[in-house]
Coordinates of C-alpha atoms in Angstrom, one line a residue:
M1 CA -54.1 20.5 -133.4
K2 CA -56.3 17.4 -132.6
K3 CA -53.1 15.5 -131.5
T4 CA -52.2 18.4 -129.1
V5 CA -55.7 18.5 -127.6
R6 CA -55.7 14.7 -127.2
K7 CA -52.3 14.8 -125.4
W8 CA -53.6 17.5 -123.0
L9 CA -56.7 15.5 -122.2
L10 CA -54.6 12.4 -121.6
G11 CA -52.3 14.2 -119.2
F12 CA -55.3 15.7 -117.3
G13 CA -57.2 12.5 -116.9
M14 CA -54.4 10.0 -116.3
M15 CA -54.5 10.2 -112.6
V16 CA -58.3 9.5 -112.8
I17 CA -57.5 6.5 -115.0
M18 CA -55.0 5.1 -112.5
L19 CA -57.5 5.2 -109.7
C20 CA -60.7 4.2 -111.6
C21 CA -59.4 1.4 -113.8
Q22 CA -61.5 -1.9 -113.9
N23 CA -60.6 -5.4 -114.9
N24 CA -60.9 -4.4 -118.5
K25 CA -58.5 -1.5 -118.0
A26 CA -55.0 -1.0 -116.8
S27 CA -54.9 -1.8 -113.1
A28 CA -52.7 0.0 -110.6
A29 CA -50.8 -2.6 -108.5
E30 CA -51.7 -3.0 -104.8
V31 CA -48.6 -1.3 -103.5
K32 CA -47.6 0.0 -100.2
E33 CA -48.5 3.7 -99.8
V34 CA -44.9 4.7 -99.2
N35 CA -41.9 3.2 -101.1
I36 CA -38.3 4.3 -100.7
E37 CA -36.5 4.3 -104.1
G38 CA -33.0 5.5 -103.0
Y39 CA -31.0 8.3 -101.5
R40 CA -28.4 10.9 -102.3
L41 CA -25.9 12.3 -99.8
E42 CA -24.2 15.7 -99.6
E43 CA -22.6 17.6 -96.7
N44 CA -24.8 17.2 -93.6
R45 CA -27.7 16.4 -95.9
M46 CA -29.6 13.4 -97.2
H47 CA -32.1 13.4 -100.1
V48 CA -34.6 10.6 -99.8
Y49 CA -36.4 9.6 -103.0
F50 CA -39.8 7.9 -102.5
N51 CA -43.2 7.5 -104.0
T52 CA -46.6 7.2 -102.5
D53 CA -50.2 6.6 -103.8
A54 CA -51.6 8.2 -100.7
A55 CA -54.0 11.1 -101.3
T56 CA -52.6 13.2 -98.4
E57 CA -49.8 15.7 -99.0
P58 CA -46.6 14.8 -97.2
T59 CA -45.8 17.4 -94.5
N60 CA -43.8 17.5 -91.3
Q61 CA -47.0 16.6 -89.4
N62 CA -47.7 13.4 -91.2
L63 CA -44.3 12.4 -92.4
S64 CA -41.6 10.9 -90.2
L65 CA -38.1 9.8 -91.0
F66 CA -35.6 7.9 -88.8
L67 CA -32.0 6.8 -89.1
G68 CA -31.9 3.9 -86.7
D69 CA -33.4 5.4 -83.5
W70 CA -32.5 9.0 -84.4
K71 CA -35.4 11.1 -85.7
C72 CA -34.4 13.2 -88.8
E73 CA -35.7 16.6 -89.6
A74 CA -37.2 17.0 -93.0
V75 CA -36.1 20.4 -94.2
K76 CA -38.5 20.3 -97.1
V77 CA -40.4 17.8 -99.3
S78 CA -40.4 18.5 -103.1
S79 CA -42.0 16.8 -106.1
F80 CA -39.4 15.0 -108.2
D81 CA -40.3 16.9 -111.3
S82 CA -39.7 20.3 -109.6
L83 CA -36.0 19.4 -109.1
G84 CA -35.3 19.1 -112.8
E85 CA -33.5 15.7 -112.3
G86 CA -33.6 12.8 -114.8
V87 CA -35.1 9.3 -114.7
S88 CA -33.2 6.3 -115.9
Y89 CA -35.5 3.8 -117.7
L90 CA -34.5 0.2 -118.2
V91 CA -36.9 -1.4 -120.7
L92 CA -37.0 -5.2 -120.9
V93 CA -38.5 -6.4 -124.3
D94 CA -39.4 -10.0 -124.8
V95 CA -38.4 -10.9 -128.4
S96 CA -38.7 -14.7 -127.9
G97 CA -40.7 -17.1 -130.1
S98 CA -43.6 -17.1 -127.7
V99 CA -44.4 -13.4 -128.4
T100 CA -46.6 -12.6 -131.4
Q101 CA -45.4 -10.1 -134.0
S102 CA -48.5 -8.0 -133.4
D103 CA -47.7 -7.6 -129.7
L104 CA -44.1 -6.8 -130.4
E105 CA -45.2 -4.0 -132.9
T106 CA -47.5 -2.6 -130.1
T107 CA -44.5 -2.7 -127.7
K108 CA -42.4 -0.7 -130.2
E109 CA -45.1 1.9 -130.6
I110 CA -45.3 2.3 -126.8
L111 CA -41.5 2.7 -126.6
K112 CA -41.5 5.3 -129.4
T113 CA -44.1 7.4 -127.5
L114 CA -42.2 6.9 -124.2
V115 CA -39.1 8.3 -125.9
D116 CA -41.1 11.2 -127.2
L117 CA -42.5 12.0 -123.7
K118 CA -39.1 11.8 -121.9
T119 CA -37.3 14.9 -120.7
N120 CA -33.9 15.9 -122.0
K121 CA -32.3 14.7 -118.8
D122 CA -34.0 11.2 -118.8
N123 CA -32.0 8.4 -120.3
L124 CA -33.0 4.9 -121.4
S125 CA -31.5 1.5 -122.1
I126 CA -33.2 -1.4 -124.0
M127 CA -32.6 -5.0 -122.9
E128 CA -33.8 -7.8 -125.2
I129 CA -35.1 -11.0 -123.5
K130 CA -33.8 -14.0 -125.5
N131 CA -31.1 -16.7 -125.2
E132 CA -28.3 -14.2 -124.7
I133 CA -29.2 -11.1 -122.8
E134 CA -28.2 -8.0 -124.7
Y135 CA -28.7 -4.3 -123.8
T136 CA -27.8 -0.9 -125.1
D137 CA -26.0 1.9 -123.3
F138 CA -28.1 4.4 -121.4
S139 CA -28.7 7.3 -123.7
S140 CA -30.7 10.6 -123.8
D141 CA -30.4 10.9 -127.6
K142 CA -33.9 10.6 -129.0
E143 CA -32.8 9.9 -132.5
L144 CA -30.5 7.1 -131.4
L145 CA -33.1 5.6 -129.1
L146 CA -35.8 5.6 -131.9
E147 CA -33.3 3.9 -134.2
Q148 CA -32.6 1.2 -131.5
I149 CA -36.3 0.6 -131.1
Q150 CA -36.8 0.3 -134.8
N151 CA -34.1 -2.4 -134.9
I152 CA -35.9 -4.7 -132.3
E153 CA -36.8 -7.9 -134.1
R154 CA -38.7 -11.0 -133.0
T155 CA -36.7 -14.2 -132.8
K156 CA -37.5 -17.9 -132.2
E157 CA -35.2 -18.1 -129.2
D158 CA -36.2 -19.1 -125.6
T159 CA -37.6 -16.7 -123.0
N160 CA -35.0 -16.1 -120.2
L161 CA -37.2 -13.6 -118.4
Y162 CA -35.9 -14.3 -114.9
L163 CA -32.3 -14.0 -116.0
A164 CA -33.1 -10.7 -117.7
I165 CA -34.7 -9.2 -114.6
R166 CA -31.8 -10.3 -112.4
E167 CA -29.3 -8.8 -114.8
G168 CA -31.4 -5.7 -115.2
L169 CA -31.6 -5.0 -111.5
K170 CA -27.8 -5.4 -111.2
L171 CA -27.3 -3.0 -114.1
L172 CA -29.5 -0.4 -112.5
A173 CA -27.6 -0.7 -109.2
E174 CA -24.1 -0.6 -110.7
E175 CA -24.3 1.5 -113.9
E176 CA -22.6 4.9 -113.3
D177 CA -24.9 6.5 -115.9
C178 CA -28.0 5.7 -113.9
F179 CA -29.7 8.4 -111.9
E180 CA -31.1 8.1 -108.3
K181 CA -34.6 7.9 -109.8
K182 CA -35.0 4.7 -111.8
C183 CA -37.8 2.6 -113.3
M184 CA -37.8 -0.8 -114.9
I185 CA -40.5 -1.5 -117.5
I186 CA -41.1 -5.1 -118.6
F187 CA -42.9 -6.1 -121.8
S188 CA -43.4 -9.9 -121.8
D189 CA -45.9 -12.7 -121.9
G190 CA -44.6 -13.8 -118.4
M191 CA -43.2 -17.2 -119.4
D192 CA -39.7 -18.3 -118.6
D193 CA -37.8 -21.4 -119.8
Q194 CA -35.8 -21.5 -116.5
K195 CA -32.8 -23.1 -118.2
N196 CA -30.4 -21.0 -116.1
G197 CA -31.7 -22.5 -112.8
I198 CA -33.2 -19.1 -111.6
L199 CA -36.4 -19.6 -109.8
F200 CA -39.4 -17.2 -109.5
E201 CA -38.8 -16.9 -105.8
D202 CA -35.2 -15.7 -106.4
V203 CA -36.4 -13.0 -108.8
R204 CA -39.2 -11.9 -106.4
D205 CA -36.7 -11.5 -103.5
S206 CA -34.2 -9.6 -105.7
I207 CA -37.0 -7.2 -106.7
K208 CA -38.0 -6.7 -103.1
N209 CA -34.4 -5.9 -102.1
S210 CA -33.8 -3.6 -105.1
N211 CA -36.1 -0.7 -104.2
V212 CA -36.7 -0.2 -107.9
P213 CA -40.3 0.8 -109.2
I214 CA -41.5 -1.7 -111.8
C215 CA -44.1 -1.3 -114.5
T216 CA -45.3 -4.3 -116.5
L217 CA -47.2 -4.9 -119.7
A218 CA -48.5 -8.5 -120.0
M219 CA -48.6 -9.6 -123.6
L220 CA -51.0 -12.2 -124.9
F221 CA -50.0 -15.7 -123.9
K222 CA -51.2 -18.4 -126.3
G223 CA -50.8 -21.3 -123.8
N224 CA -53.1 -22.6 -121.1
V225 CA -51.4 -22.0 -117.7
K226 CA -53.7 -21.2 -114.8
G227 CA -53.4 -20.6 -111.0
E228 CA -50.6 -18.7 -109.3
E229 CA -48.2 -19.6 -112.2
A230 CA -50.4 -17.9 -114.8
P231 CA -48.2 -15.5 -116.8
D232 CA -50.3 -12.5 -116.1
K233 CA -50.1 -13.2 -112.3
V234 CA -46.4 -13.6 -112.6
M235 CA -46.0 -10.3 -114.3
K236 CA -48.3 -8.5 -111.8
S237 CA -46.2 -10.0 -108.9
F238 CA -43.2 -8.2 -110.2
T239 CA -45.0 -4.9 -109.8
D240 CA -46.4 -5.9 -106.4
N241 CA -42.9 -6.6 -105.0
G242 CA -41.2 -3.5 -106.5
A243 CA -41.0 0.0 -105.0
G244 CA -44.4 0.9 -106.5
G245 CA -45.5 0.5 -110.1
L246 CA -48.3 -0.2 -112.6
H247 CA -49.5 -3.3 -114.3
V248 CA -51.3 -3.3 -117.7
R249 CA -52.8 -6.4 -119.3
L250 CA -52.5 -5.7 -123.0
E251 CA -55.1 -8.3 -124.0
D252 CA -58.1 -6.5 -122.5
S253 CA -56.8 -3.1 -121.4
G254 CA -58.7 -1.3 -124.2
M255 CA -55.9 1.3 -124.2
E256 CA -53.9 2.7 -127.1
A257 CA -50.1 2.5 -127.2
E258 CA -50.0 6.3 -126.6
E259 CA -52.1 6.0 -123.5
I260 CA -50.0 3.2 -122.0
A261 CA -46.8 5.1 -122.6
T262 CA -48.2 8.3 -121.0
L263 CA -49.4 6.2 -118.0
F264 CA -45.9 4.8 -117.5
S265 CA -44.2 8.1 -118.0
Q266 CA -46.3 10.0 -115.5
F267 CA -45.8 7.3 -112.9
S268 CA -42.0 7.4 -113.3
H269 CA -42.0 11.2 -112.7
S270 CA -44.6 11.2 -109.9
G271 CA -42.2 10.7 -107.0
L272 CA -41.2 12.9 -104.1
V273 CA -37.8 13.9 -102.6
A274 CA -37.4 14.7 -98.9
E275 CA -34.3 16.8 -97.9
V276 CA -33.1 15.6 -94.5
S277 CA -30.7 17.4 -92.1
L278 CA -28.0 15.1 -90.7
E279 CA -26.7 17.6 -88.1
G280 CA -26.4 15.9 -84.8
F281 CA -26.5 12.4 -86.2
E282 CA -23.8 10.0 -84.9
T283 CA -23.0 6.7 -86.7
N284 CA -23.1 3.5 -84.7
G285 CA -22.4 0.1 -86.2
S286 CA -21.6 -0.9 -89.8
Q287 CA -25.1 -0.2 -91.1
V288 CA -28.1 2.0 -90.3
E289 CA -31.7 1.6 -91.3
L290 CA -33.5 4.5 -92.9
N291 CA -37.2 4.4 -92.1
I292 CA -39.9 6.6 -93.6
G293 CA -43.5 6.6 -92.4
M294 CA -46.5 8.5 -93.5
K295 CA -49.8 8.9 -91.6
A296 CA -52.8 8.5 -93.9
A297 CA -56.2 10.1 -93.5
N298 CA -57.5 7.1 -91.6
E299 CA -54.6 7.5 -89.1
N300 CA -52.9 4.4 -90.3
I301 CA -49.2 4.7 -90.8
Q302 CA -47.6 3.3 -93.9
S303 CA -43.9 2.9 -93.9
D304 CA -40.9 1.5 -95.7
S305 CA -37.2 1.0 -94.8
Y306 CA -33.8 1.0 -96.6
T307 CA -30.4 -0.2 -95.2
I308 CA -27.5 2.2 -95.7
P309 CA -23.7 1.5 -94.9
S310 CA -22.8 3.8 -91.9
Y311 CA -19.5 4.8 -93.5
E312 CA -21.3 6.5 -96.4
I313 CA -23.2 8.8 -94.0
A314 CA -20.1 9.4 -91.9
S315 CA -18.2 10.6 -95.0
V316 CA -20.6 13.6 -95.4
L317 CA -20.9 14.5 -91.7
K318 CA -19.2 17.8 -90.9
V319 CA -18.4 19.2 -87.4
P320 CA -20.0 22.7 -86.9
V321 CA -17.6 25.6 -86.9
E322 CA -18.5 26.5 -83.3
E323 CA -17.5 23.1 -82.1
V324 CA -14.2 23.3 -84.0
A325 CA -13.5 26.7 -82.5
E326 CA -14.2 25.4 -78.9
E327 CA -11.8 22.4 -79.5
V328 CA -9.1 24.8 -80.8
L329 CA -9.5 27.0 -77.7
E330 CA -9.2 24.0 -75.4
V331 CA -6.1 22.8 -77.2
E332 CA -4.5 26.3 -77.0
E333 CA -5.3 26.5 -73.3
E334 CA -3.7 23.1 -72.7
T335 CA -0.7 24.1 -74.7
K336 CA -0.2 27.3 -72.6
N337 CA -0.4 25.3 -69.4
S338 CA 2.1 22.7 -70.7
N339 CA 4.5 25.5 -71.8
Y340 CA 4.4 27.0 -68.3
L341 CA 5.2 23.8 -66.6
F342 CA 8.0 23.1 -69.1
A343 CA 9.6 26.5 -68.4
L344 CA 9.6 25.8 -64.6
L345 CA 11.1 22.4 -65.1
A346 CA 13.8 23.7 -67.5
G347 CA 14.8 26.5 -65.0
G348 CA 15.2 24.0 -62.2
I349 CA 17.4 21.7 -64.3
F350 CA 19.6 24.7 -65.3
L351 CA 20.2 25.6 -61.6
V352 CA 21.2 22.1 -60.7
V353 CA 23.6 21.7 -63.7
A354 CA 25.2 25.1 -63.0
T355 CA 25.9 24.2 -59.3
I356 CA 27.6 20.9 -60.3
L357 CA 29.8 22.7 -62.8
V358 CA 31.0 25.2 -60.2
L359 CA 31.9 22.4 -57.8
I360 CA 33.9 20.6 -60.4
N361 CA 35.9 23.7 -61.3
K362 CA 36.8 24.3 -57.6
K363 CA 38.0 20.8 -57.3
K364 CA 40.2 21.1 -60.4
E365 CA 41.8 24.4 -59.0
G366 CA 42.9 22.5 -55.9
K367 CA 45.1 20.0 -57.7
S368 CA 48.8 20.0 -57.0
E369 CA 51.4 21.0 -59.5
V370 CA 52.9 17.5 -59.3
M371 CA 49.7 16.0 -60.5
E372 CA 49.5 18.6 -63.3
E373 CA 53.0 17.6 -64.5
A374 CA 52.1 13.9 -64.4
E375 CA 49.0 14.6 -66.3
E376 CA 50.9 16.5 -68.9
E377 CA 53.2 13.5 -69.4
Q378 CA 50.3 11.1 -69.6
T379 CA 48.6 13.5 -72.0
G380 CA 51.6 13.2 -74.4
A381 CA 51.4 9.4 -74.3
D382 CA 47.7 9.5 -74.9
E383 CA 48.1 11.8 -77.9
I384 CA 50.4 9.3 -79.6
E385 CA 48.0 6.4 -78.8
G386 CA 45.1 8.5 -80.0
N387 CA 46.6 9.3 -83.3
L388 CA 47.0 5.6 -84.0
A389 CA 43.4 5.0 -83.0
K390 CA 42.1 7.8 -85.2
K391 CA 43.6 6.0 -88.3
Q392 CA 41.5 2.9 -87.6
K393 CA 38.4 4.7 -86.3
P394 CA 37.0 6.0 -89.6
D395 CA 36.8 2.5 -91.1
N396 CA 35.0 1.3 -88.0
L397 CA 32.6 4.2 -88.0
Q398 CA 31.9 3.9 -91.7
S399 CA 31.1 0.2 -91.2
Q400 CA 28.8 1.0 -88.2
N401 CA 27.1 3.9 -90.0
Q402 CA 26.6 1.7 -93.1
E403 CA 25.0 -1.0 -90.9
E404 CA 22.7 1.5 -89.2
T405 CA 21.8 2.9 -92.6
E406 CA 20.9 -0.5 -94.0
N407 CA 18.9 -1.4 -90.9
G408 CA 17.1 2.0 -91.1
T409 CA 16.3 1.5 -94.8
S410 CA 15.0 -2.0 -94.1
I411 CA 12.8 -0.8 -91.3
E412 CA 11.6 2.1 -93.4
A413 CA 10.8 -0.3 -96.3
E414 CA 8.8 -2.6 -93.9
V415 CA 6.8 0.4 -92.6
Q416 CA 6.2 1.6 -96.1
E417 CA 5.2 -1.9 -97.2
A418 CA 2.8 -2.2 -94.2
K419 CA 1.1 1.1 -95.3
S420 CA -0.1 -0.4 -98.7
V421 CA -0.6 -4.0 -99.9
L422 CA -2.0 -5.5 -103.1
I423 CA -4.8 -7.8 -102.1
E424 CA -5.8 -10.7 -104.4
L425 CA -9.0 -12.8 -104.1
T426 CA -8.7 -16.0 -106.2
E427 CA -12.0 -17.8 -106.8
I428 CA -11.7 -21.5 -106.0
G429 CA -13.4 -24.1 -108.2
P430 CA -12.8 -26.5 -111.1
N431 CA -13.9 -23.9 -113.7
S432 CA -12.9 -20.8 -111.9
N433 CA -10.5 -18.3 -113.3
R434 CA -11.6 -15.1 -111.7
V435 CA -9.1 -13.1 -109.7
L436 CA -10.1 -9.8 -107.9
K437 CA -7.3 -7.4 -107.1
K438 CA -7.2 -4.2 -105.2
Q439 CA -4.5 -2.0 -103.6
C440 CA -5.3 -1.4 -99.9
T441 CA -3.9 1.5 -97.9
D442 CA -6.5 1.5 -95.1
M443 CA -9.7 -0.5 -95.9
V444 CA -11.2 -2.4 -98.8
T445 CA -15.0 -3.2 -98.9
I446 CA -16.4 -6.2 -100.7
G447 CA -19.9 -6.4 -101.9
R448 CA -22.4 -6.6 -104.8
R449 CA -23.1 -2.8 -105.1
K450 CA -21.0 -0.7 -107.4
N451 CA -19.8 1.5 -104.5
A452 CA -17.9 -1.4 -103.0
D453 CA -14.1 -1.5 -103.7
L454 CA -14.2 -5.1 -104.8
V455 CA -17.5 -5.7 -106.6
I456 CA -19.0 -9.3 -106.9
A457 CA -21.9 -8.1 -109.0
E458 CA -23.3 -11.4 -110.4
D459 CA -23.7 -13.3 -107.1
L460 CA -27.1 -12.5 -105.6
Q461 CA -26.0 -14.2 -102.3
V462 CA -23.5 -11.4 -101.7
S463 CA -24.9 -8.3 -99.9
G464 CA -24.5 -4.8 -101.2
Q465 CA -21.8 -4.2 -98.6
H466 CA -20.8 -7.7 -97.5
C467 CA -17.5 -7.5 -95.6
K468 CA -14.4 -5.4 -95.4
L469 CA -10.6 -5.9 -95.2
I470 CA -8.7 -3.7 -92.8
L471 CA -5.0 -3.0 -93.0
D472 CA -3.9 -2.4 -89.4
G473 CA -0.4 -1.8 -88.0
D474 CA 0.3 -5.5 -87.4
G475 CA -1.5 -7.2 -90.2
L476 CA -4.6 -7.6 -92.4
Y477 CA -8.0 -8.2 -90.8
I478 CA -11.5 -9.1 -92.1
Q479 CA -14.8 -8.0 -90.6
D480 CA -18.4 -8.9 -91.7
L481 CA -20.7 -6.0 -92.4
E482 CA -23.8 -7.7 -91.0
S483 CA -24.3 -9.4 -94.4
T484 CA -27.5 -11.4 -95.1
N485 CA -25.7 -14.7 -95.6
G486 CA -22.6 -14.1 -93.4
T487 CA -18.8 -14.3 -94.2
F488 CA -16.8 -17.5 -93.4
L489 CA -13.1 -17.7 -92.7
N490 CA -11.7 -21.2 -93.3
G491 CA -15.2 -22.6 -92.8
V492 CA -16.0 -20.7 -89.6
P493 CA -18.5 -17.8 -89.6
L494 CA -17.1 -14.4 -88.7
I495 CA -18.4 -12.9 -85.5
E496 CA -15.9 -10.1 -84.9
K497 CA -12.9 -8.5 -86.6
T498 CA -10.3 -11.3 -87.2
R499 CA -6.7 -11.3 -88.4
L500 CA -6.0 -13.0 -91.7
S501 CA -3.1 -15.3 -92.8
Q502 CA -1.7 -15.8 -96.3
D503 CA -3.8 -18.2 -98.4
D504 CA -6.8 -18.2 -95.9
I505 CA -10.0 -19.4 -97.5
L506 CA -13.0 -16.9 -97.5
F507 CA -16.6 -18.0 -98.3
I508 CA -18.4 -15.0 -99.6
G509 CA -21.9 -15.4 -101.1
S510 CA -21.9 -18.6 -103.2
F511 CA -18.1 -19.0 -103.8
E512 CA -14.9 -19.6 -102.0
Y513 CA -11.9 -17.3 -102.5
R514 CA -8.2 -17.7 -101.5
I515 CA -6.8 -14.5 -100.2
S516 CA -3.2 -13.4 -100.5
W517 CA -1.4 -10.0 -100.4
E518 CA 2.0 -8.6 -101.1

C-alpha cells in the first residue's frame, strides 16, 4: 500500500520536480521549446511528432506548420499517450573500467524500474559501452528485459562512448522494430578513449541531425578534468543538442533510482502529435522542409525544422474524386470530338476510292477482243513461270521471316533489358571488399537512412537521402538529392542529372565507388 501511494505521489509531483530542480537535483536541459522528433505519412495526411516545454497548450491559434512555403492545416493536436502508440528506448550503459560497481548497480536498478513503468507497446534495447559495442534486440517482453539487465557486468575495458552514441543513432534510424517515438538514455561517466578517431564535435553534430530526444545520467567520475571537457558538461551537451531531454547528475541529485526512472519515463511519453492535412500540397524539388512554430505567452515564436524527401510525400498524395471525374469528362468529350472528325474523314476517303474503282472498270470494259486473246496467251505463259517461282518462294519467305523474327526478338530483348538492370557499387580502396547491389527498374536511391534503396549506414558523411540513379530510355543517370556534402562523378561535383558510363567513379560521403550494371 505504501509503495502504491509513493508511486502516485511521484507521478503527481514529477512535473514540479522537472521545473523546480536546483543544482543539487536533476536539472532539465536548456532545450528549445519546440522539438520535432519525426513524422508518419498516410493518405493525404502527415502526423508530426514533437515535444515542447512551453506552458501554453498548442492550438491552431499559436501553432503553425509549413511544408516549404505552403502553410499546412493542423486537423488536430493530440497528446502522444492518448494515441496508444509505443516508445522505443535505446539505453546505453557504460560498463568500462572507469565506472564504479556502485554506480553500475544504481544504473541497473533504474533500468529495472523503467521496464516496470513501460507500457505493453513500448520496446527497449540495451547497448553496452566497451571495446566492442554490443546491443540486444528491441523487445517488449518484461521478463526477457529484466534478465538482460541482470546480466550486465562491469568490465575493465575502454570507454568508447562516442562510437556507441554514433552506432546508437544509426540503429534508431534504421531498425525496423523502432517506433516513430524514440528516446536514447545514456548512463556514463562522460569519458571517451577516442581510439576510433571519433571527435566530440562529430557526435554533437550527429545528435543535432538525428531529431532524437536524449536523457543522460552522469555517473561519478574519479578523475580531475575541468572546463568544457569536464565529463558532466559533455553528458549535458548531448541532452542540449538532442530533440529535448533531461540531464541528471547522479553524484548530487539526491534522487532514488525509482524517482530517476519515473522522470525519464514521463518525459519520453510527454510528447504531442499534430495531424496535418496534405490536400492541396504540390511537391517541388527533391526535398522539402517541415517547419513547426509555436507562439509562447510572451509572444516569442519557438520553432524547429525537419527535412523530408519530396518523393515520400508525393507517394501519399491522392487526387480528389471530383478532380478525377472532371478529367474523365474532359477526356470523354475530346474522344467524342475525335470520333466525329474520324467518321467524316473516313466517309470522304470511301467516296474517292469508290469513284476510282468505277473508272477502272469502265476502262477494262472498253478493251478489244484482240487484246483479251493476247492477254489470255500471256496469262498461260505467266502461269507456267509462276509455278516455277512458287517452288522457290517458300524458302525465300521462310528465310526472310526467320530473319525478321530474329531481329524482332533481339530488339525485344534489348527493350526488356533496358527496363531492368542490376546495379553494382564496388567500394574502391586497399582494404575495401564491399559491393552494393540493387535491381533497378525505374529509380534507386542511395543514402544513410533505412528507407533508401542502397543503404550506406555507417558513413556519417552520407546524407539520409544522398543521391539517386535513374534508368531512362537511353541509359542510366545519376542526380544529387541536395546532399550535405555533395555527390561527385569522376571527381566533378554533380550539378544536374548526368548520364553514367560503365565503370564511372562515384564519390559518395567518405568513399569512392565504381559503378557498373548489366
